[in-house]
Amino acid sequence: MQLVVDGKRHEVDVEDDMPLLWVLRDELNIKGVKYGCGVAACGACTVHIDGVAVRSCQTSVSDVDGEVTTINGLGAPGAMHAVQEAWVEHQVAQCGYCQSGQIMQAASLLSDTPNPTDEDIDDAMSGNLCRCGTYPRIRAAVKTAAVKLREG
Amino acid sequence: MNKVGKIARRTFLIGAAAVAGGVAFGVYKVRTPFDNPLENDLADGSATFNPWVIIDSEKVTLIGPHGDKGQGIAHAQAALIAEELDIEFGQFETSFGKPDKAYWNRAMADDGVPFMFTDKSFSAESMRTVMGGLLKLLGMQGTGGSSSIPDSFVKLREAGAMARETLKLAASNLSGVPVSDLKTANGAVVLPDGSELAYTALAGEAAKLDPVREIKLREPSEWRLIGKPMQRLDIMSKSTGTMNYGIDVDVDGAVHAAVVCNPRQGGALNGYDADAAKEMRGVQKIVDVSGGVAVVADNTWRAIQAAQAIEFDWGPAPYPAEQDDHWAEVAASFVEDRLDKEWRHDGDVDQALAGGKAVDVEYRVPYVAHAPLEPLNATVLVEDDKVTVWTGHQIPRMLQQQVAAVTGHDPEQVDFHNQFMGGSFGHRLEFEHVKLAAEVANQMRGTPVKLTYSREEDFAHDFPRHIGMARGSGAVQDGKVVAVDLSVAMPSVINSQMGRAGLSVPGPDTQISAGAWNNPYSIPNSRMRAYRVPELAPTSSWRSVGASAGGFFFDSLLDELIHEAGADPLAERIRLMQHDVSRKVLEAVGEMSNWGSALPANTGRGVAFVESFGVPTAEVIEVTNTEDGIRINKVWVAADVGTVVDPINFENLVQGGVIFGLGHAMNSEITYSDGMAEQANYWDAEGMRMHQCPEIFVKGLENSTSVRGIGEPPVPPAAPALANAIFAATGQRIRELPLYKHIDFV
């Protein structure tokens, strides 16, 4: 079957029920997408399908019906997305393992809700677990990113 | 004494030649520096000045042997060297280096000695020196116990200074300009005319020289980096999905493995049926491993799916099958023959209690999982004359020994590549997952094997934080707390953990009652006893180890006594605190939180203080009892680490430590039924979520004379401060973690 990931078309030969997460990581070698729980409890595997955040560990590859964007496609060192810039500015990461998913979730929130309230941020981000406890910095970075995106 | 002091100082200069003798042979042996591990495989024209700096014609590499599990030590180690080396971020690379005795951790002994951190007496300091010497003899390279900064703070700056001065000597030899006229900046030696000789251009000349050993460290007022906001070296990669963790290691030709081992930890595998698994797509091999079975496949998911399709016949657990029986064993342990140690008896507690106990209560803390977000993993390649291991680990040299014992190699033949870790909280002090990967790879010599735990396997095979109980009482008089009597019973986590590594640790376990016995209060009548429960489920160090339990016991009891005395929780703690540095921490948190100010309805505040790893830490928490449950509004934290190396990272680690402590206090435990952990994934033990996260205000104090680490100390006060705040808001005193068994949270 065919998949478009980070703007590039791929042909993959896998089972229909293989989660998108493992197609990305093990078949396409896109390692920015993280495995944390396998049951959509932690959000580390979050990617976008047509701009909307989904948990790739609970999305069968055969159900993917749009273009996939991963953290590696969102931006890169030297050409970061505004959300990534805000994450660097606030030095959010400790271990950093959850941050790919946090950033993808935040980018999806901000494309729907350019000026989120604290409650909007809590609602959107509470499915993304951070074991290191960087939530205060995530909150601040989401707000900074919102300003950056609004100001273009 | 002077002579010993001098030599002790010289041991910091590990690259230096043999130390002049003059002290006892044993001490001399302990103090003999190790060879410089970097000199073994240097290319021509490379210079190494000590095990932390390597320079060739292309680049400068700073070696930071402490593992990075998110605490930012990779950055901090480089910053400490760069401070003296006069090199800027972006001008050097970093590496965790190779396992080596020379990287022994000088500070790890500090918390293992049976003396309070406030005790600077001759016997306490002597014991620390002896313990430190022992760790050196063992070449104990380790990351844990919030010891990386204390271990690194002086020696890495000395390493940088030594390299700088040697480079200046090389520049002097080449230019004819006296050393005294040379300066250094931006990775280069600067001549009086302003021209620069890059360190890389001086590597060849410097390699011919003996390192300069007469160095003087800069005064704090001269620091460019320490104490200033810095951008962590790993922040860019961790914000763009480009940081590679152990789970991302990509070795050519690697196969993917998954394991299922007896969920009754340590129990036997009686038999299994893998017929269905064998037929599944991508499955290449099914092999026996200790206590379970591994599936090797061409893809991680296929390996995990096939492993879960195997039908197993497991043997019983070597510990009580039901949680109630674990508790019963703990409850039965407050008896004379299980007394591990009476750590402290100030005044006369029995007499003070003779007039009546103000409180007489029992507390409990559960088993808790580490559950770092990156599931445990290891990639291993076994060849006849070499084993290569890629994973993130906290004790590299022990890892070499453990792997070598599996494969039949010598430890020196194990080539270990340490990786950035997606959290640990203590789980990556363990070896089981690495040994299992080595077992599989040893059955497939020549093929790299990458083993990834499923999250369920990670939970099932965690070695959780110990359970524990405490019984406490005390007395009050004239509005003051005058006596406290606390007995703690728990299994020895150190015994369990070291036992798995084949080591036995003699003597009482400081961690059984850590956070309680070593409290720096001056309560006139104070007795702290620790009882050792025989091992139940296997346990391991969990962020802040004993203090995570002992801090909850002691501070909760103190809070109850203060309430009975009718005193103010903060004022009475301050009154009882004679230790100057600790008292200032309490005073600071009072000022920050404006303690005593009027609060809205149904709102209360709690304060707690715990010293752990040499860091006095006080927290004030404010909660509101809403219709939907307890909401945590705000937290104020003051902690004294002597010197704050990086204020941004310090704040982040303190906030994270508070959140870690609060999340587990609220809702996380591991319980056993039929010998198996009942919690299998984050739904069952999730910690704190974003919507529950309070505002957290942080202040780092620098009154202490010793420089300490902040990874763990914010954790222990969080649980008691929360329980004390809930009491203040609701009148409900909760004496058991997790708190959600007794009260709802928003």
PDB file of C-alpha atoms in Angstrom, chain A residues 6-145:
ATOM      1  CA  ASP A   6       6.398  14.176   5.428  1.00  0.00           C
ATOM      2  CA  GLY A   7       5.689  15.003   1.806  1.00  0.00           C
ATOM      3  CA  LYS A   8       7.252  11.837   0.432  1.00  0.00           C
ATOM      4  CA  ARG A   9       5.375   8.893  -1.108  1.00  0.00           C
ATOM      5  CA  HIS A  10       6.286   5.400   0.134  1.00  0.00           C
ATOM      6  CA  GLU A  11       5.228   1.934  -0.935  1.00  0.00           C
ATOM      7  CA  VAL A  12       4.989  -0.412   2.058  1.00  0.00           C
ATOM      8  CA  ASP A  13       4.242  -4.109   2.173  1.00  0.00           C
ATOM      9  CA  VAL A  14       2.818  -4.745   5.628  1.00  0.00           C
ATOM     10  CA  GLU A  15      -0.201  -6.248   7.346  1.00  0.00           C
ATOM     11  CA  ASP A  16      -3.329  -4.078   7.279  1.00  0.00           C
ATOM     12  CA  ASP A  17      -3.477  -4.005  11.048  1.00  0.00           C
ATOM     13  CA  MET A  18       0.106  -2.963  11.665  1.00  0.00           C
ATOM     14  CA  PRO A  19      -0.045   0.289  13.639  1.00  0.00           C
ATOM     15  CA  LEU A  20       1.147   3.331  11.733  1.00  0.00           C
ATOM     16  CA  LEU A  21       3.709   3.870  14.524  1.00  0.00           C
ATOM     17  CA  TRP A  22       5.637   0.731  13.616  1.00  0.00           C
ATOM     18  CA  VAL A  23       5.402   1.325   9.891  1.00  0.00           C
ATOM     19  CA  LEU A  24       6.975   4.726  10.451  1.00  0.00           C
ATOM     20  CA  ARG A  25       9.644   3.548  12.877  1.00  0.00           C
ATOM     21  CA  ASP A  26      10.645   0.121  11.606  1.00  0.00           C
ATOM     22  CA  GLU A  27       9.672   0.151   7.927  1.00  0.00           C
ATOM     23  CA  LEU A  28      10.420   3.783   7.001  1.00  0.00           C
ATOM     24  CA  ASN A  29      13.044   4.437   9.686  1.00  0.00           C
ATOM     25  CA  ILE A  30      11.434   7.667  10.870  1.00  0.00           C
ATOM     26  CA  LYS A  31      12.592   7.574  14.471  1.00  0.00           C
ATOM     27  CA  GLY A  32      11.329  10.909  15.788  1.00  0.00           C
ATOM     28  CA  VAL A  33       7.985   9.175  16.356  1.00  0.00           C
ATOM     29  CA  LYS A  34       8.172   7.399  19.721  1.00  0.00           C
ATOM     30  CA  TYR A  35       6.736   4.232  21.191  1.00  0.00           C
ATOM     31  CA  GLY A  36       5.658   4.736  24.794  1.00  0.00           C
ATOM     32  CA  CYS A  37       2.622   2.622  25.673  1.00  0.00           C
ATOM     33  CA  GLY A  38       1.023   1.081  22.591  1.00  0.00           C
ATOM     34  CA  VAL A  39      -2.482   1.801  23.926  1.00  0.00           C
ATOM     35  CA  ALA A  40      -2.939   5.555  23.335  1.00  0.00           C
ATOM     36  CA  ALA A  41      -2.343   6.297  27.012  1.00  0.00           C
ATOM     37  CA  CYS A  42       0.774   8.457  26.678  1.00  0.00           C
ATOM     38  CA  GLY A  43       0.719  10.337  23.366  1.00  0.00           C
ATOM     39  CA  ALA A  44       4.432   9.869  22.576  1.00  0.00           C
ATOM     40  CA  CYS A  45       3.511   8.478  19.146  1.00  0.00           C
ATOM     41  CA  THR A  46       1.381  11.468  18.083  1.00  0.00           C
ATOM     42  CA  VAL A  47       1.539  12.408  14.388  1.00  0.00           C
ATOM     43  CA  HIS A  48      -0.749  14.368  12.091  1.00  0.00           C
ATOM     44  CA  ILE A  49      -2.992  12.942   9.416  1.00  0.00           C
ATOM     45  CA  ASP A  50      -4.015  15.866   7.215  1.00  0.00           C
ATOM     46  CA  GLY A  51      -3.005  18.216  10.010  1.00  0.00           C
ATOM     47  CA  VAL A  52      -5.008  16.513  12.775  1.00  0.00           C
ATOM     48  CA  ALA A  53      -3.250  14.880  15.724  1.00  0.00           C
ATOM     49  CA  VAL A  54      -3.711  11.117  16.003  1.00  0.00           C
ATOM     50  CA  ARG A  55      -2.099   8.417  18.110  1.00  0.00           C
ATOM     51  CA  SER A  56      -0.127   6.409  15.586  1.00  0.00           C
ATOM     52  CA  CYS A  57       0.088   3.397  17.926  1.00  0.00           C
ATOM     53  CA  GLN A  58      -3.696   2.973  17.689  1.00  0.00           C
ATOM     54  CA  THR A  59      -4.062   3.792  14.000  1.00  0.00           C
ATOM     55  CA  SER A  60      -3.902   0.785  11.708  1.00  0.00           C
ATOM     56  CA  VAL A  61      -1.903   1.603   8.623  1.00  0.00           C
ATOM     57  CA  SER A  62      -4.815   0.592   6.400  1.00  0.00           C
ATOM     58  CA  ASP A  63      -6.980   3.252   8.071  1.00  0.00           C
ATOM     59  CA  VAL A  64      -4.623   6.080   7.138  1.00  0.00           C
ATOM     60  CA  ASP A  65      -6.626   8.171   4.695  1.00  0.00           C
ATOM     61  CA  GLY A  66      -4.497  11.267   4.317  1.00  0.00           C
ATOM     62  CA  GLU A  67      -1.006  12.681   4.380  1.00  0.00           C
ATOM     63  CA  VAL A  68       1.042  11.850   7.449  1.00  0.00           C
ATOM     64  CA  THR A  69       3.249  14.464   9.092  1.00  0.00           C
ATOM     65  CA  THR A  70       5.729  13.446  11.769  1.00  0.00           C
ATOM     66  CA  ILE A  71       7.870  15.546  14.072  1.00  0.00           C
ATOM     67  CA  ASN A  72      10.668  15.076  11.543  1.00  0.00           C
ATOM     68  CA  GLY A  73       8.491  16.607   8.816  1.00  0.00           C
ATOM     69  CA  LEU A  74       7.061  19.415  10.933  1.00  0.00           C
ATOM     70  CA  GLY A  75      10.410  21.166  10.987  1.00  0.00           C
ATOM     71  CA  ALA A  76      14.087  20.493  11.397  1.00  0.00           C
ATOM     72  CA  PRO A  77      17.052  22.113  13.151  1.00  0.00           C
ATOM     73  CA  GLY A  78      17.695  25.234  11.098  1.00  0.00           C
ATOM     74  CA  ALA A  79      14.132  25.280   9.734  1.00  0.00           C
ATOM     75  CA  MET A  80      11.962  24.785  12.773  1.00  0.00           C
ATOM     76  CA  HIS A  81       8.204  25.092  13.016  1.00  0.00           C
ATOM     77  CA  ALA A  82       7.043  27.872  15.356  1.00  0.00           C
ATOM     78  CA  VAL A  83       6.031  25.309  17.967  1.00  0.00           C
ATOM     79  CA  GLN A  84       9.510  23.775  17.897  1.00  0.00           C
ATOM     80  CA  GLU A  85      11.057  27.236  18.185  1.00  0.00           C
ATOM     81  CA  ALA A  86       8.936  27.898  21.252  1.00  0.00           C
ATOM     82  CA  TRP A  87      10.025  24.543  22.728  1.00  0.00           C
ATOM     83  CA  VAL A  88      13.673  25.549  22.292  1.00  0.00           C
ATOM     84  CA  GLU A  89      13.078  29.042  23.657  1.00  0.00           C
ATOM     85  CA  HIS A  90      11.449  27.710  26.834  1.00  0.00           C
ATOM     86  CA  GLN A  91      13.884  24.782  27.094  1.00  0.00           C
ATOM     87  CA  VAL A  92      10.980  22.468  27.701  1.00  0.00           C
ATOM     88  CA  ALA A  93      12.680  19.099  27.415  1.00  0.00           C
ATOM     89  CA  GLN A  94      14.271  17.061  30.138  1.00  0.00           C
ATOM     90  CA  CYS A  95      14.591  13.507  28.834  1.00  0.00           C
ATOM     91  CA  GLY A  96      12.694  14.731  25.778  1.00  0.00           C
ATOM     92  CA  TYR A  97      11.162  11.385  24.917  1.00  0.00           C
ATOM     93  CA  CYS A  98       7.547  12.616  25.078  1.00  0.00           C
ATOM     94  CA  GLN A  99       8.252  15.928  23.383  1.00  0.00           C
ATOM     95  CA  SER A 100       7.757  14.777  19.789  1.00  0.00           C
ATOM     96  CA  GLY A 101       4.219  13.866  20.719  1.00  0.00           C
ATOM     97  CA  GLN A 102       3.694  16.992  22.816  1.00  0.00           C
ATOM     98  CA  ILE A 103       4.847  19.227  19.964  1.00  0.00           C
ATOM     99  CA  MET A 104       2.635  17.465  17.404  1.00  0.00           C
ATOM    100  CA  GLN A 105      -0.350  17.728  19.744  1.00  0.00           C
ATOM    101  CA  ALA A 106       0.340  21.411  20.356  1.00  0.00           C
ATOM    102  CA  ALA A 107       0.740  22.145  16.641  1.00  0.00           C
ATOM    103  CA  SER A 108      -2.606  20.505  15.967  1.00  0.00           C
ATOM    104  CA  LEU A 109      -4.270  22.472  18.774  1.00  0.00           C
ATOM    105  CA  LEU A 110      -2.913  25.761  17.484  1.00  0.00           C
ATOM    106  CA  SER A 111      -4.005  25.151  13.919  1.00  0.00           C
ATOM    107  CA  ASP A 112      -7.578  24.654  15.204  1.00  0.00           C
ATOM    108  CA  THR A 113      -7.472  27.171  18.019  1.00  0.00           C
ATOM    109  CA  PRO A 114      -4.982  29.960  17.309  1.00  0.00           C
ATOM    110  CA  ASN A 115      -5.616  31.725  20.611  1.00  0.00           C
ATOM    111  CA  PRO A 116      -6.177  28.963  23.174  1.00  0.00           C
ATOM    112  CA  THR A 117      -7.264  29.577  26.749  1.00  0.00           C
ATOM    113  CA  ASP A 118      -5.568  27.759  29.613  1.00  0.00           C
ATOM    114  CA  GLU A 119      -8.499  25.369  29.601  1.00  0.00           C
ATOM    115  CA  ASP A 120      -8.125  24.732  25.863  1.00  0.00           C
ATOM    116  CA  ILE A 121      -4.465  23.903  26.443  1.00  0.00           C
ATOM    117  CA  ASP A 122      -5.230  21.573  29.343  1.00  0.00           C
ATOM    118  CA  ASP A 123      -7.973  19.834  27.367  1.00  0.00           C
ATOM    119  CA  ALA A 124      -5.824  19.318  24.310  1.00  0.00           C
ATOM    120  CA  MET A 125      -2.616  18.355  26.079  1.00  0.00           C
ATOM    121  CA  SER A 126      -3.799  16.157  28.948  1.00  0.00           C
ATOM    122  CA  GLY A 127      -3.561  12.991  26.875  1.00  0.00           C
ATOM    123  CA  ASN A 128       0.161  13.510  26.494  1.00  0.00           C
ATOM    124  CA  LEU A 129       2.058  12.141  29.455  1.00  0.00           C
ATOM    125  CA  CYS A 130       5.379  13.620  30.558  1.00  0.00           C
ATOM    126  CA  ARG A 131       7.057  11.478  33.179  1.00  0.00           C
ATOM    127  CA  CYS A 132       9.733  14.137  33.810  1.00  0.00           C
ATOM    128  CA  GLY A 133       7.051  16.699  34.619  1.00  0.00           C
ATOM    129  CA  THR A 134       7.741  19.477  32.114  1.00  0.00           C
ATOM    130  CA  TYR A 135       4.092  20.591  32.042  1.00  0.00           C
ATOM    131  CA  PRO A 136       4.693  24.162  33.258  1.00  0.00           C
ATOM    132  CA  ARG A 137       7.146  24.739  30.420  1.00  0.00           C
ATOM    133  CA  ILE A 138       4.879  23.043  27.885  1.00  0.00           C
ATOM    134  CA  ARG A 139       2.078  25.435  28.861  1.00  0.00           C
ATOM    135  CA  ALA A 140       4.338  28.447  28.470  1.00  0.00           C
ATOM    136  CA  ALA A 141       5.728  27.196  25.169  1.00  0.00           C
ATOM    137  CA  VAL A 142       2.253  26.613  23.717  1.00  0.00           C
ATOM    138  CA  LYS A 143       1.364  30.220  24.526  1.00  0.00           C
ATOM    139  CA  THR A 144       4.564  31.531  22.976  1.00  0.00           C
ATOM    140  CA  ALA A 145       4.002  29.396  19.894  1.00  0.00           C
TER     141      ALA A 145
END
